[in-house]
Amino acid sequence: MAVKAETLEWKRRSVVIVALTVLTSSQGILIAWTKRAGFYKYSVTTANFLVELLKCVISLVALFRVWQNEGVTEDNKLNTTFDEVKVYPIPAMLYLVKNLLQYYIFIYVDAPSYQVLKNLNIISTGVLYWLFLSRRLSNIQWCAFLLLALGCTTAQLNPSSEHVFQTHMEGWTMAIIMALLSGFAGVYTEAIMKKRPSRNINVQNFWLYIFGVVFNFGAMVVQDFNAITERGFFHGYTMSTFIMIINHALSGIAVSLVMKFADNIVKVYSTSVAMLFTALLSMGLFGFRLTLPFCLGTMIVSVAVYLHSQGKAT
Amino acid sequence: MAVKAETLEWKRRSVVIVALTVLTSSQGILIAWTKRAGFYKYSVTTANFLVELLKCVISLVALFRVWQNEGVTEDNKLNTTFDEVKVYPIPAMLYLVKNLLQYYIFIYVDAPSYQVLKNLNIISTGVLYWLFLSRRLSNIQWCAFLLLALGCTTAQLNPSSEHVFQTHMEGWTMAIIMALLSGFAGVYTEAIMKKRPSRNINVQNFWLYIFGVVFNFGAMVVQDFNAITERGFFHGYTMSTFIMIINHALSGIAVSLVMKFADNIVKVYSTSVAMLFTALLSMGLFGFRLTLPFCLGTMIVSVAVYLHSQGKAT
């Protein structure tokens, strides 16, 4: 029986990991596709708002099906206490602050340097995971995690990457703050999802996303009120915009599932591998050239994934 | 007593490893220095011949001192049997063939690509070590070795490195053959040095180097007979040429010591770390610019060295 439960857990973990990797890869491809087609004529804030709303709706639909099958129980009822829900707005708030900073960082950091500095996310997630969540990484797994960051950075190297040496202290500080914000958001989400393991994931997701809806509604009104009232909510939307919104919503739910049934470390590995898949697919689809740093980086990331799995055994 | 012998062995290993690293680093610096000063007006074959001769002389001098202290024994007598000495010419021969190929490979491979392909040496040494010598590497150590090759390649990346993708099959074949030749030479040398552990190292070195003297004399006559007879043996020599010859001879002896008291894997780590030291020193001495790939590569190599030491423990 214990073995069966373990197999089930392992299967569930694998499914959510594969889902996250596939969704994140296709997300990259969709972004590359819309960029090439020269889109981006819609208000980004309306799309973000719709993503959060769609995640909420999907969680509710899934919850209704659970109620139909299992009936309403203590673990799957939607009502909550202030004590349970008080930490739920924090990840949404952290992401909002990070997204706001995203607009300002480009004053201090150019795009190629930002691509390099973004990999600080991996390091910050590892450090915060180690500081705030109870599970520990072995020495080998720490090496693997460092190699993951180094491999991802190597894979994205291009001649302009050298600009990072011209980045001033302000740029570095902002990049580190942004990495810490997204690291904290991840660690918070995992802590929330795992605090009550028996609590139904759809209820947890609903409360997580509803704050995302509220915050993104605020951002939308503040930033794009005029554009929306003058040109309409859906101005500039095309089929690809809707596909991207659906993809983002599903990716977001996959992240929640990974946080509940796996952890932040797994999330970082999945999204890093997805980044490499995206690049490979882009080569096939859009004729991007294969570069030597990309090949080296991919091999380094592969070794990191293998070392992470080997590190567990010891 | 066993602990004392172990400490002594550990100390001896450390000394030879540090010696090899320091000598190889300074070798790189000397080469960079003479290149910058625009030297290279002497016949390279005469220098190679003198390096081998000097190694022979140093081994003999060291052997005389051993005889003075210990008297002549079965293990430190210079005479040998055909059965003992028959494999000694093989490493010198392999290096000679490799050096000859070095002239031809540049027909098929340009310099930046060769810098990338040279790192195949690391892989070939690992594979041949595993195939022909009895000691095994753990999975973690294999990963570390692969990372060493990837890290060294990353550290040497520059925009021209992409040329490697234009290298044709002939170029790849030659690069692989050269990597195998130098790998075989290393593995052969280690097998020779370790076959009779009690045999005095100076005797082994003498027989190893005397074939180097013979082969390099041949190469010198074939390639530079006219230049030598017309302009003299030492034409174009400067103080720096002699310093380089002394440095090469000492490096060669350090390699022998590493083969006797450590192994090929240690040698590859030492020379790879030396390559990074050389680059760092060059930045200080000649104002070479620090590049992002170099920083990433250095970190990857550092993780590899740490993993190699961790891998042993398991």
XYZ file of C-alpha atoms in Angstrom:
628
model
C 0.000 0.000 0.000
C 2.828 2.396 0.923
C 4.614 1.476 -2.288
C 1.436 2.111 -4.288
C 0.996 5.552 -2.698
C 4.625 6.319 -3.452
C 4.229 5.259 -7.087
C 1.110 7.405 -7.324
C 2.943 10.380 -5.857
C 5.870 9.810 -8.206
C 3.491 9.643 -11.196
C 1.700 12.813 -10.131
C 5.020 14.607 -9.679
C 6.194 13.491 -13.115
C 2.974 14.625 -14.792
C 3.051 18.099 -13.238
C 6.777 18.479 -14.031
C 6.272 17.493 -17.675
C 3.196 19.771 -17.890
C 5.160 22.732 -16.549
C 8.092 22.081 -18.906
C 5.872 21.703 -21.985
C 3.723 24.734 -21.127
C 6.737 26.926 -20.372
C 8.459 25.849 -23.601
C 5.375 26.576 -25.704
C 5.019 29.906 -23.871
C 8.503 30.869 -25.076
C 7.627 29.826 -28.607
C 4.368 31.800 -28.539
C 6.179 34.907 -27.312
C 8.819 34.501 -30.033
C 6.055 33.985 -32.598
C 4.022 37.069 -31.622
C 7.218 39.143 -31.469
C 8.224 38.054 -34.959
C 4.770 38.750 -36.287
C 5.180 42.252 -34.769
C 2.180 42.050 -32.402
C 1.999 43.599 -28.929
C -0.593 46.201 -30.005
C -2.923 45.236 -27.143
C -2.636 46.531 -23.552
C -0.405 44.115 -21.681
C -2.237 44.874 -18.407
C -5.588 43.679 -19.813
C -3.941 40.404 -20.858
C -2.375 39.959 -17.392
C -5.776 40.613 -15.807
C -7.450 38.031 -18.069
C -4.751 35.465 -17.244
C -5.470 35.820 -13.509
C -9.222 35.753 -14.107
C -8.973 32.634 -16.255
C -6.890 30.863 -13.583
C -9.580 31.699 -11.028
C -12.344 30.396 -13.308
C -10.471 27.172 -14.058
C -9.875 26.601 -10.332
C -13.583 27.117 -9.595
C -14.695 24.771 -12.386
C -12.301 22.118 -11.137
C -13.585 22.670 -7.598
C -17.223 22.193 -8.680
C -16.263 18.842 -10.201
C -14.560 17.837 -6.954
C -17.707 18.772 -5.027
C -19.834 16.684 -7.426
C -17.596 13.659 -6.895
C -16.629 13.913 -3.241
C -19.195 16.273 -1.740
C -18.183 19.308 0.286
C -15.697 18.478 3.059
C -13.613 20.484 5.521
C -10.656 20.236 3.082
C -12.431 21.287 -0.108
C -14.918 23.901 1.092
C -14.323 27.340 -0.377
C -14.864 29.391 2.800
C -11.762 30.180 4.659
C -10.575 31.931 7.821
C -8.556 35.119 8.005
C -5.833 33.022 9.591
C -5.659 30.724 6.569
C -5.984 33.371 3.887
C -3.835 36.161 5.326
C -0.619 35.051 3.590
C -2.266 34.449 0.185
C -1.945 38.046 -1.110
C 1.811 38.080 -0.480
C 2.998 36.193 -3.621
C 0.684 38.267 -5.841
C 2.000 41.450 -4.206
C 5.631 40.397 -4.630
C 5.063 39.625 -8.315
C 3.328 42.991 -8.781
C 6.282 44.876 -7.278
C 8.653 42.808 -9.423
C 6.655 43.601 -12.572
C 6.710 47.294 -11.719
C 10.486 47.186 -11.245
C 10.748 45.450 -14.619
C 9.782 48.766 -16.254
C 12.450 50.721 -14.381
C 15.384 48.291 -14.508
C 15.924 49.025 -18.204
C 16.968 52.560 -17.258
C 20.034 51.039 -15.564
C 20.525 47.737 -17.380
C 20.432 47.084 -21.122
C 18.597 44.091 -22.591
C 21.614 41.767 -23.164
C 22.874 42.432 -19.614
C 19.387 41.794 -18.215
C 19.356 38.399 -19.938
C 22.554 37.537 -18.030
C 21.404 39.001 -14.704
C 18.014 37.244 -14.888
C 19.815 34.012 -14.047
C 20.350 35.401 -10.544
C 16.747 34.170 -10.044
C 18.070 30.621 -9.950
C 20.622 31.438 -7.256
C 18.140 33.496 -5.169
C 15.541 30.709 -5.309
C 18.150 28.196 -4.095
C 19.324 30.428 -1.257
C 15.792 31.372 -0.095
C 14.608 27.745 -0.368
C 17.528 26.739 1.838
C 16.890 29.587 4.329
C 13.105 29.300 4.672
C 11.937 25.819 3.746
C 12.863 22.843 5.818
C 14.088 20.407 3.158
C 17.851 20.435 2.556
C 19.999 20.012 -0.550
C 23.095 17.786 -0.470
C 26.503 19.240 -1.407
C 26.250 17.571 -4.808
C 22.793 19.092 -5.311
C 24.112 22.537 -4.413
C 26.817 22.099 -7.040
C 24.140 20.969 -9.498
C 22.062 24.069 -8.758
C 25.045 26.386 -9.250
C 25.812 24.573 -12.517
C 22.201 25.047 -13.604
C 22.612 28.824 -13.229
C 26.034 28.766 -14.954
C 24.756 26.505 -17.751
C 21.688 28.671 -18.421
C 23.845 31.787 -18.517
C 26.339 30.094 -20.850
C 23.542 28.909 -23.163
C 22.293 32.493 -23.560
C 25.729 34.048 -24.174
C 26.148 36.297 -27.185
C 28.718 38.974 -27.998
C 26.519 41.663 -26.364
C 26.487 39.743 -23.064
C 29.789 41.457 -22.222
C 27.749 44.652 -21.573
C 27.024 43.192 -18.146
C 30.486 44.383 -17.050
C 29.353 47.961 -17.732
C 26.335 47.570 -15.445
C 26.563 50.001 -12.528
C 25.845 49.324 -8.891
C 22.234 50.557 -9.257
C 21.595 48.022 -12.022
C 23.082 45.163 -10.006
C 21.115 46.184 -6.939
C 17.842 46.255 -8.869
C 18.595 42.910 -10.523
C 19.352 41.355 -7.136
C 16.189 42.855 -5.614
C 14.110 41.509 -8.504
C 15.699 38.078 -8.136
C 14.936 38.125 -4.409
C 11.332 39.228 -5.039
C 10.627 36.374 -7.435
C 12.526 33.968 -5.174
C 10.451 35.054 -2.179
C 7.234 34.761 -4.193
C 8.154 31.189 -5.092
C 9.137 30.205 -1.573
C 5.958 31.835 -0.161
C 3.755 30.008 -2.633
C 5.370 26.680 -1.764
C 4.993 27.354 1.967
C 1.299 28.250 1.450
C 0.547 25.186 -0.680
C 2.328 22.800 1.687
C 1.172 24.278 5.018
C -2.012 22.192 4.900
C -1.236 19.232 2.611
C -4.777 17.802 2.802
C -6.358 21.133 1.701
C -7.746 20.857 -1.820
C -5.410 22.471 -4.353
C -8.279 24.164 -6.228
C -9.343 26.043 -3.099
C -5.751 27.103 -2.483
C -5.423 28.183 -6.125
C -8.669 30.151 -6.006
C -7.507 32.188 -3.017
C -4.051 32.607 -4.508
C -5.363 33.827 -7.869
C -8.211 36.013 -6.620
C -5.652 38.396 -5.163
C -3.855 38.305 -8.517
C -7.138 39.359 -10.153
C -7.535 42.260 -7.713
C -3.940 43.496 -8.002
C -3.876 43.195 -11.776
C -7.197 44.999 -12.036
C -5.606 47.850 -10.087
C -2.518 47.876 -12.336
C -4.751 47.842 -15.429
C -6.821 50.839 -14.272
C -3.778 52.858 -13.203
C -1.756 52.197 -16.348
C -4.187 51.758 -19.226
C -7.461 53.449 -18.179
C -7.421 55.871 -21.104
C -6.461 53.307 -23.738
C -9.221 50.963 -22.574
C -12.002 53.600 -22.385
C -11.006 55.111 -25.733
C -10.245 52.006 -27.750
C -12.025 49.241 -25.853
C -10.837 46.417 -23.583
C -9.964 44.041 -26.380
C -8.307 46.547 -28.726
C -5.447 45.011 -30.624
C -6.359 41.432 -29.610
C -5.844 38.676 -32.148
C -6.188 34.903 -32.021
C -2.552 34.611 -30.904
C -3.245 36.936 -27.943
C -5.982 34.609 -26.716
C -3.776 31.552 -27.220
C -1.032 33.249 -25.175
C -3.510 34.097 -22.401
C -4.741 30.492 -22.216
C -1.146 29.247 -22.241
C -0.088 31.630 -19.461
C -3.073 30.632 -17.330
C -2.315 26.919 -17.731
C 1.399 27.515 -17.022
C 0.432 29.387 -13.857
C -1.717 26.478 -12.686
C 1.132 24.063 -13.514
C 3.446 26.161 -11.291
C 0.923 25.858 -8.425
C 0.753 22.090 -8.918
C 4.555 21.818 -8.887
C 4.665 23.850 -5.653
C 2.053 21.591 -4.051
C 3.356 18.217 -5.223
C 7.061 18.966 -5.823
C 9.048 22.099 -4.897
C 10.775 25.294 -6.009
C 13.940 23.443 -6.962
C 12.008 21.213 -9.348
C 10.265 24.315 -10.723
C 13.590 26.005 -11.492
C 14.935 22.875 -13.203
C 11.739 22.529 -15.284
C 11.684 26.131 -16.425
C 15.425 26.100 -17.188
C 15.110 22.969 -19.294
C 12.054 24.571 -20.936
C 14.201 27.597 -21.815
C 16.602 25.285 -23.673
C 13.690 23.489 -25.427
C 12.310 26.867 -26.483
C 15.653 27.830 -27.993
C 15.949 24.490 -29.801
C 12.392 24.719 -31.129
C 13.037 28.318 -32.215
C 15.959 27.068 -34.254
C 13.683 24.619 -36.041
C 10.729 26.998 -36.412
C 12.303 30.394 -36.987
C 15.754 29.410 -38.248
C 17.682 30.808 -35.252
C 21.322 29.746 -35.489
C 22.762 27.132 -33.134
C 25.639 28.735 -31.222
C 28.581 27.093 -29.483
C 27.710 28.684 -26.089
C 24.205 27.243 -26.442
C 25.596 23.736 -27.032
C 28.006 24.047 -24.093
C 25.296 25.484 -21.843
C 22.869 22.711 -22.751
C 25.463 20.075 -21.864
C 26.230 21.811 -18.548
C 22.498 21.942 -17.711
C 22.162 18.237 -18.610
C 25.025 17.353 -16.251
C 23.353 19.514 -13.567
C 20.036 17.630 -13.926
C 21.864 14.300 -13.694
C 23.898 15.436 -10.657
C 20.706 16.626 -8.930
C 19.208 13.150 -9.272
C 22.490 11.488 -8.212
C 22.848 13.832 -5.248
C 19.587 12.525 -3.791
C 20.856 8.951 -3.590
C 23.710 9.750 -1.197
C 53.526 3.983 10.624
C 50.914 3.407 7.913
C 49.426 6.823 8.691
C 52.888 8.413 8.406
C 53.486 6.763 5.021
C 50.085 7.960 3.864
C 50.805 11.536 5.010
C 54.160 11.395 3.221
C 52.487 10.168 0.044
C 49.826 12.865 0.314
C 52.513 15.520 0.790
C 54.500 14.256 -2.183
C 51.376 14.211 -4.355
C 50.518 17.780 -3.322
C 54.039 19.036 -4.056
C 54.154 17.513 -7.550
C 50.622 18.769 -8.335
C 51.472 22.311 -7.237
C 54.787 22.159 -9.141
C 53.009 21.072 -12.335
C 50.354 23.773 -11.983
C 52.872 26.550 -11.311
C 55.230 25.436 -14.100
C 52.405 25.067 -16.631
C 50.996 28.494 -15.710
C 54.379 30.185 -16.057
C 54.870 28.318 -19.340
C 51.708 29.947 -20.683
C 52.881 33.345 -19.480
C 56.322 32.877 -21.077
C 54.747 31.895 -24.381
C 52.423 34.931 -24.244
C 55.402 37.113 -23.367
C 57.646 35.901 -26.207
C 54.706 36.129 -28.643
C 54.039 39.728 -27.633
C 57.708 40.613 -27.904
C 57.527 39.137 -31.418
C 60.143 36.417 -30.904
C 60.060 32.946 -32.492
C 63.042 33.696 -34.775
C 64.876 30.557 -33.605
C 64.292 27.036 -34.973
C 61.572 25.460 -32.840
C 63.060 21.993 -33.444
C 66.397 22.970 -31.852
C 64.528 24.210 -28.793
C 62.505 20.964 -28.567
C 65.738 18.967 -28.860
C 67.381 21.003 -26.075
C 64.315 20.511 -23.833
C 64.592 16.733 -24.157
C 68.390 16.846 -23.662
C 68.039 19.012 -20.550
C 65.450 16.614 -19.087
C 67.898 13.752 -19.658
C 70.768 15.655 -18.012
C 68.635 16.634 -14.998
C 67.507 13.002 -14.559
C 71.138 11.812 -14.683
C 72.323 14.438 -12.188
C 69.498 13.480 -9.821
C 70.398 9.815 -10.303
C 74.082 10.454 -9.419
C 72.948 12.063 -6.173
C 70.742 9.042 -5.396
C 73.721 6.741 -6.001
C 75.871 8.866 -3.658
C 73.252 8.601 -0.908
C 71.875 5.089 -1.333
C 74.505 3.287 -3.408
C 73.569 1.416 -6.579
C 70.667 -1.022 -6.071
C 68.524 -3.185 -8.314
C 65.901 -0.405 -8.369
C 68.163 2.537 -9.167
C 70.760 1.043 -11.515
C 70.749 2.564 -14.971
C 71.104 -0.657 -16.995
C 67.884 -2.103 -18.139
C 66.540 -5.084 -20.048
C 64.892 -5.012 -23.452
C 61.766 -6.248 -21.719
C 61.706 -3.229 -19.404
C 62.683 -0.612 -21.950
C 60.695 -1.766 -24.980
C 57.613 0.375 -24.216
C 59.596 3.529 -23.380
C 59.860 4.849 -26.978
C 56.087 4.694 -27.435
C 55.090 7.956 -25.665
C 57.895 9.878 -27.425
C 56.757 8.426 -30.748
C 53.113 9.289 -30.110
C 54.044 12.879 -29.232
C 56.194 13.124 -32.374
C 53.310 12.010 -34.600
C 50.998 14.425 -32.774
C 53.451 17.297 -33.302
C 53.717 16.460 -36.999
C 49.921 16.461 -37.314
C 49.901 19.850 -35.579
C 51.425 21.340 -38.758
C 48.806 19.798 -41.016
C 45.663 20.290 -38.938
C 45.684 24.022 -39.673
C 44.952 23.218 -43.317
C 41.541 21.918 -42.197
C 40.907 23.784 -38.943
C 41.401 27.492 -38.224
C 43.055 28.710 -35.018
C 39.884 29.669 -33.071
C 38.279 26.307 -33.893
C 41.444 24.486 -32.870
C 41.306 26.211 -29.485
C 37.813 24.712 -29.037
C 38.695 21.259 -30.403
C 41.861 21.021 -28.249
C 39.591 20.432 -25.264
C 38.787 17.006 -26.741
C 42.134 16.073 -25.119
C 40.392 16.143 -21.755
C 37.646 13.779 -22.904
C 40.065 11.409 -24.679
C 42.320 11.225 -21.615
C 39.318 10.344 -19.446
C 38.060 7.663 -21.823
C 41.493 6.065 -22.381
C 42.267 6.210 -18.655
C 39.016 4.365 -18.011
C 39.673 1.809 -20.783
C 43.312 0.996 -20.075
C 44.189 1.774 -16.473
C 42.666 -0.159 -13.657
C 41.485 2.638 -11.358
C 37.878 3.705 -11.788
C 36.100 7.054 -11.586
C 32.770 7.376 -9.745
C 29.703 8.721 -11.591
C 30.153 12.069 -9.857
C 33.808 12.131 -10.950
C 32.802 11.404 -14.534
C 30.414 14.347 -14.382
C 33.221 16.463 -12.905
C 35.537 15.463 -15.756
C 32.950 16.318 -18.397
C 32.370 19.655 -16.646
C 36.126 20.285 -16.664
C 36.126 19.964 -20.470
C 32.962 22.097 -20.803
C 34.291 24.722 -18.362
C 37.661 25.007 -20.124
C 35.922 25.369 -23.481
C 33.541 28.000 -22.078
C 36.435 29.941 -20.522
C 38.153 30.168 -23.931
C 35.030 31.215 -25.878
C 35.256 34.252 -28.109
C 33.152 35.373 -31.100
C 35.455 33.473 -33.492
C 34.840 30.209 -31.634
C 31.696 29.779 -33.748
C 34.015 28.875 -36.671
C 34.120 25.381 -35.193
C 30.714 24.725 -36.808
C 32.339 25.266 -40.214
C 34.954 22.598 -39.483
C 34.651 19.736 -41.961
C 34.815 16.028 -41.233
C 38.552 15.933 -42.033
C 39.225 18.612 -39.421
C 37.170 16.814 -36.782
C 38.851 13.511 -37.605
C 42.322 15.016 -37.267
C 41.392 16.767 -34.025
C 40.045 13.498 -32.597
C 43.145 11.586 -33.744
C 45.392 14.209 -32.118
C 43.369 14.046 -28.915
C 43.656 10.252 -28.920
C 47.419 10.416 -29.588
C 48.071 12.701 -26.662
C 45.643 10.706 -24.518
C 47.431 7.469 -25.394
C 50.827 9.070 -24.707
C 49.629 10.077 -21.250
C 48.097 6.709 -20.440
C 51.233 4.898 -21.719
C 53.503 7.091 -19.619
C 51.427 6.430 -16.504
C 51.413 2.669 -17.178
C 55.220 2.730 -17.640
C 55.874 4.746 -14.475
C 53.561 2.621 -12.342
C 54.444 -0.820 -13.718
C 57.357 -1.115 -11.307
C 56.560 1.257 -8.422
C 59.863 0.617 -6.604
C 61.920 1.495 -9.706
C 63.731 4.810 -9.224
C 61.899 7.629 -11.056
C 65.159 9.120 -12.389
C 66.027 5.901 -14.186
C 62.532 5.738 -15.650
C 62.774 9.403 -16.696
C 66.193 8.876 -18.296
C 64.896 6.067 -20.500
C 61.730 7.967 -21.276
C 63.581 11.141 -22.299
C 66.486 9.551 -24.155
C 64.037 8.430 -26.853
C 62.692 11.973 -26.906
C 66.254 13.192 -27.551
C 66.673 10.722 -30.423
C 63.312 11.456 -32.067
C 63.664 15.208 -31.717
C 67.193 15.062 -33.120
C 65.712 13.332 -36.157
C 62.954 15.923 -36.516
C 65.519 18.724 -36.169
C 67.764 17.330 -38.929
C 64.856 16.653 -41.292
C 63.176 20.003 -40.812
C 65.885 22.550 -40.063
C 69.176 21.120 -41.353
C 69.768 24.037 -43.734
C 68.842 26.754 -41.265
C 71.163 25.245 -38.646
C 74.177 24.717 -40.912
C 73.804 28.167 -42.462
C 72.938 30.254 -39.441
C 74.127 28.132 -36.525
C 72.350 26.046 -33.920
C 71.579 28.948 -31.608
C 70.529 31.467 -34.280
C 67.767 33.701 -33.009
C 68.120 32.584 -29.376
C 67.620 35.175 -26.668
C 67.546 35.011 -22.894
C 63.777 34.348 -23.020
C 64.331 31.324 -25.300
C 66.626 29.758 -22.704
C 64.161 30.545 -19.912
C 61.404 28.866 -21.929
C 63.588 25.789 -22.547
C 64.369 25.457 -18.841
C 60.689 25.924 -17.987
C 59.562 23.303 -20.525
C 62.131 20.807 -19.223
C 61.025 21.304 -15.627
C 57.334 21.066 -16.653
C 58.106 17.808 -18.444
C 59.737 16.376 -15.334
C 56.752 17.555 -13.249
C 54.455 15.636 -15.613
C 56.536 12.478 -15.071
C 56.336 12.941 -11.309
C 52.559 13.381 -11.477
C 52.286 10.198 -13.562
C 54.393 8.275 -11.033
C 52.867 9.604 -7.816
C 49.377 10.662 -8.979
C 47.656 9.984 -12.325
C 46.473 11.321 -15.686
C 43.248 12.661 -14.205
C 45.207 14.791 -11.717
C 47.432 15.947 -14.574
C 44.458 17.124 -16.634
C 42.978 18.994 -13.652
C 46.341 20.647 -12.911
C 46.958 21.771 -16.458
C 43.364 22.992 -16.853
C 43.563 25.050 -13.676
C 46.973 26.296 -14.897
C 45.315 27.435 -18.143
C 42.920 29.577 -16.093
C 45.782 30.958 -13.948
C 47.667 31.835 -17.134
C 44.672 33.756 -18.453
C 44.211 35.578 -15.134
C 47.911 36.462 -14.941
C 47.826 37.609 -18.577
C 45.041 40.010 -17.652
C 47.228 41.494 -14.919
C 50.457 41.495 -16.935
C 49.371 42.250 -20.491
C 46.019 43.958 -19.883
C 43.911 41.224 -21.544
C 40.224 41.914 -20.903
C 38.211 39.767 -18.521
C 35.325 38.219 -20.475
C 32.014 36.840 -19.244
C 32.655 33.366 -20.752
C 35.986 33.288 -18.899
C 34.257 34.059 -15.583
C 31.566 31.432 -16.215
C 34.136 28.852 -17.351
C 36.307 29.469 -14.300
C 33.319 28.917 -12.012
C 32.375 25.713 -13.862
C 35.955 24.413 -13.560
C 35.950 25.282 -9.836
C 32.738 23.285 -9.329
C 34.315 20.419 -11.305
C 37.405 20.367 -9.045
C 35.171 20.370 -5.951
C 32.933 17.597 -7.368
C 35.989 15.489 -8.206
C 37.111 15.641 -4.566
C 33.550 15.000 -3.317
C 33.127 12.087 -5.715
C 36.023 10.250 -4.046
C 34.303 10.202 -0.665
C 31.336 8.144 -1.858
